[in-house]
Coordinates of C-alpha atoms in Angstrom, one line a residue:
M1 CA 72.4 -68.9 37.4
K2 CA 69.7 -71.4 36.4
Q3 CA 67.2 -68.6 36.2
V4 CA 69.4 -66.7 33.8
N5 CA 69.7 -69.8 31.6
V6 CA 65.9 -70.1 31.5
L7 CA 65.5 -66.5 30.5
C8 CA 68.1 -66.9 27.7
F9 CA 66.2 -70.0 26.5
F10 CA 62.9 -68.2 26.2
F11 CA 64.6 -65.2 24.6
A12 CA 66.2 -67.5 22.0
I13 CA 62.8 -69.1 21.2
A14 CA 61.2 -65.6 20.7
I15 CA 64.0 -64.6 18.3
M16 CA 63.7 -67.8 16.3
A17 CA 59.9 -67.3 16.0
V18 CA 60.4 -63.8 14.6
L19 CA 63.0 -65.0 12.1
T20 CA 61.0 -68.0 10.9
G21 CA 57.7 -66.0 10.6
C22 CA 55.7 -68.3 12.8
P23 CA 52.2 -66.9 13.3
G24 CA 51.2 -65.8 16.7
P25 CA 47.8 -66.6 18.3
E26 CA 44.9 -65.6 16.1
V27 CA 42.8 -62.7 17.5
Q28 CA 39.1 -63.4 17.4
H29 CA 36.8 -60.6 16.4
P30 CA 33.0 -60.5 17.0
D31 CA 30.8 -60.9 13.9
M32 CA 30.1 -57.4 12.5
G33 CA 27.7 -58.4 9.7
M34 CA 25.5 -55.5 8.5
P35 CA 21.8 -55.6 7.9
G36 CA 20.9 -56.3 4.3
D37 CA 23.6 -58.9 3.8
A38 CA 21.0 -61.6 2.8
G39 CA 21.7 -63.3 6.1
P40 CA 19.3 -63.8 9.0
D41 CA 17.8 -60.7 10.6
S42 CA 17.1 -60.2 14.3
D43 CA 13.6 -61.4 13.6
G44 CA 14.8 -64.7 12.1
N45 CA 14.0 -63.8 8.5
S46 CA 16.5 -63.4 5.7
D47 CA 17.1 -60.0 4.0
V48 CA 16.1 -59.7 0.4
P49 CA 18.8 -58.1 -1.7
D50 CA 17.5 -54.8 -3.1
A51 CA 17.3 -55.5 -6.8
G52 CA 14.4 -53.2 -7.8
P53 CA 13.4 -49.6 -7.6
D54 CA 13.0 -47.8 -4.4
S55 CA 9.7 -48.5 -2.7
E56 CA 8.9 -44.8 -2.5
V57 CA 9.0 -44.2 -6.3
L58 CA 5.5 -43.7 -7.6
P59 CA 4.3 -46.2 -10.2
D60 CA 3.3 -43.3 -12.5
G61 CA 6.8 -42.0 -12.7
G62 CA 6.7 -39.6 -9.8
T63 CA 3.9 -37.2 -10.8
D64 CA 2.0 -35.1 -8.4
D65 CA -1.5 -35.7 -7.1
L66 CA -3.3 -34.5 -10.2
G67 CA -3.4 -38.1 -11.4
Q68 CA -1.5 -37.6 -14.6
D69 CA 0.4 -40.7 -15.6
G70 CA 3.7 -41.0 -17.5
G71 CA 5.4 -38.2 -15.6
T72 CA 3.3 -35.5 -17.3
V73 CA 1.3 -32.8 -15.5
D74 CA -1.3 -30.6 -17.3
P75 CA -0.5 -27.0 -16.3
C76 CA -4.0 -26.0 -17.4
A77 CA -5.4 -27.8 -14.4
D78 CA -3.9 -25.1 -12.2
P79 CA -6.4 -22.2 -11.9
E80 CA -3.6 -19.8 -11.3
Y81 CA -1.8 -20.6 -14.5
V82 CA -2.2 -18.8 -17.8
G83 CA -0.5 -20.1 -20.9
T84 CA -1.0 -20.5 -24.7
E85 CA -1.4 -24.3 -24.3
C86 CA -4.6 -23.5 -22.4
N87 CA -6.2 -21.3 -25.1
L88 CA -8.1 -23.8 -27.3
P89 CA -11.3 -25.4 -25.9
E90 CA -10.9 -29.1 -24.8
G91 CA -10.9 -31.3 -27.9
V92 CA -10.3 -28.5 -30.5
V93 CA -7.3 -29.3 -32.7
Y94 CA -5.3 -26.4 -34.1
S95 CA -5.8 -25.6 -37.7
R96 CA -5.1 -22.4 -39.5
D97 CA -6.7 -23.2 -42.8
S98 CA -9.9 -21.4 -42.0
F99 CA -8.3 -18.3 -40.5
L100 CA -8.5 -15.8 -43.4
C101 CA -7.5 -12.7 -41.3
A102 CA -3.9 -13.7 -40.5
T103 CA -2.5 -10.9 -42.7
M104 CA -4.7 -8.4 -41.0
I105 CA -3.3 -9.0 -37.5
D106 CA 0.4 -8.9 -38.7
Y107 CA 1.4 -5.6 -37.2
D108 CA -1.7 -3.9 -38.5
S109 CA -3.7 -1.1 -36.9
W110 CA -7.2 -1.6 -35.4
L111 CA -9.6 0.9 -33.8
R112 CA -11.3 -0.5 -30.7
E113 CA -14.8 0.5 -29.9
G114 CA -15.0 3.8 -28.0
A115 CA -11.3 4.8 -28.7
S116 CA -10.2 7.9 -30.7
T117 CA -6.9 6.5 -31.9
S118 CA -6.0 3.1 -33.3
G119 CA -3.6 0.6 -31.9
R120 CA -1.3 -2.0 -33.5
I121 CA -1.8 -5.8 -33.2
T122 CA 1.2 -8.0 -33.2
S123 CA 1.4 -11.6 -34.1
H124 CA 4.0 -14.4 -34.5
E125 CA 4.3 -18.0 -35.4
D126 CA 5.8 -20.6 -33.1
G127 CA 6.0 -24.3 -34.1
G128 CA 3.5 -23.7 -36.9
V129 CA 1.0 -22.1 -34.6
L130 CA -0.2 -18.5 -35.0
Y131 CA -0.3 -16.4 -31.8
S132 CA -1.4 -12.8 -31.5
T133 CA -1.7 -10.2 -28.7
V134 CA -5.0 -9.0 -30.1
S135 CA -4.4 -6.0 -28.0
F136 CA -7.9 -4.4 -28.6
A137 CA -9.3 -7.5 -26.8
T138 CA -7.6 -6.5 -23.5
Y139 CA -10.0 -3.5 -23.3
N140 CA -13.0 -5.7 -23.0
P141 CA -14.5 -5.0 -19.5
D142 CA -14.6 -8.8 -18.7
M143 CA -11.0 -9.5 -19.8
L144 CA -9.1 -10.6 -16.7
S145 CA -5.8 -12.3 -17.0
L146 CA -3.3 -13.5 -14.3
S147 CA -0.5 -13.5 -16.9
T148 CA 2.4 -11.4 -15.9
G149 CA 3.3 -10.7 -19.6
F150 CA 1.4 -10.5 -22.9
S151 CA -1.8 -12.4 -23.0
Y152 CA -1.3 -14.3 -26.3
F153 CA -4.4 -15.6 -28.2
T154 CA -4.2 -18.7 -30.4
C155 CA -5.6 -17.9 -33.8
G156 CA -6.9 -20.3 -36.4
P157 CA -9.6 -22.8 -35.4
D158 CA -13.1 -21.7 -36.6
G159 CA -11.6 -18.5 -38.0
A160 CA -11.2 -17.0 -34.6
C161 CA -8.6 -16.2 -31.9
W162 CA -9.0 -18.0 -28.5
F163 CA -7.8 -17.2 -25.0
N164 CA -7.8 -19.5 -21.9
W165 CA -10.7 -21.8 -22.9
K166 CA -9.3 -25.1 -21.8
N167 CA -9.6 -24.7 -18.1
P168 CA -13.1 -23.8 -16.9
A169 CA -11.9 -23.5 -13.3
S170 CA -9.4 -20.9 -14.2
H171 CA -9.1 -17.7 -12.2
S172 CA -8.6 -15.8 -15.5
S173 CA -11.3 -15.0 -18.1
H174 CA -11.7 -16.9 -21.3
C175 CA -12.3 -14.9 -24.5
K176 CA -12.9 -15.4 -28.2
V177 CA -12.3 -13.0 -31.0
S178 CA -14.4 -13.6 -34.2
F179 CA -13.7 -11.8 -37.5
A180 CA -16.1 -10.7 -40.2
T181 CA -15.6 -12.6 -43.5
D182 CA -13.9 -9.5 -45.0
C183 CA -11.8 -9.0 -41.8
S184 CA -13.1 -5.5 -41.4
T185 CA -14.6 -6.0 -38.0
A186 CA -13.7 -8.1 -35.0
T187 CA -16.1 -9.1 -32.2
I188 CA -14.6 -9.7 -28.8
E189 CA -16.5 -11.8 -26.3
C190 CA -15.2 -12.5 -22.8
W191 CA -16.4 -14.4 -19.7
L192 CA -15.2 -13.6 -16.2
P193 CA -14.2 -16.6 -14.1
G194 CA -17.4 -18.5 -13.2
A195 CA -19.7 -16.2 -15.1
S196 CA -22.5 -17.5 -17.2
S197 CA -22.9 -14.4 -19.4
S198 CA -20.3 -12.5 -21.3
T199 CA -19.5 -8.9 -22.4
I200 CA -19.2 -8.2 -26.1
T201 CA -17.1 -5.4 -27.6
H202 CA -15.9 -4.6 -31.2
A203 CA -12.9 -3.4 -33.1
Y204 CA -12.5 -2.1 -36.7
Y205 CA -9.7 -2.6 -39.1
V206 CA -7.7 0.5 -40.1
G207 CA -4.9 -0.8 -42.2
P208 CA -1.2 -1.7 -42.1
A209 CA 0.7 0.2 -39.4

């Protein structure tokens, strides 16, 4: 009988604890601090909060190994690349003032040397710069271009049209088309990659197509 009274006593205490919201014994958890919490590390040092750029970001903005700063890469440094931005010689600034033959390459016909029929030259402006296919130049024996499309010349500086002159290590040729003062004759001069001598051909103006 006494044992029953003891059980009833403990049962009553348990119910009272539930009703009054008394907290039970606190469960202790191991410290789960993560690395990088500015606390001590396993080596005894303190973590430094990451407040700056990632250590792997290059100081030049993430450019490649060509050494160009500011996040820019010169495509003309790639010997496999052909583009209009590589046409003018290094240091030559575009100017169309001295190019008097612009109206003669605007869908006009020219007869290339050794041909029996004439062909049309097309040209267009982009951003104030005059570009032309100068199609008769592509028949020069030393004209070699890796371009998969039209090989556009930049026309203007020194009264001529230029192709791929900026990159001397290019795997494509570099060419220059010079015009007579009356625009009746064009002289095409091309250098194969690495060549010291060029091949010269000519073309003759026929008239509007």
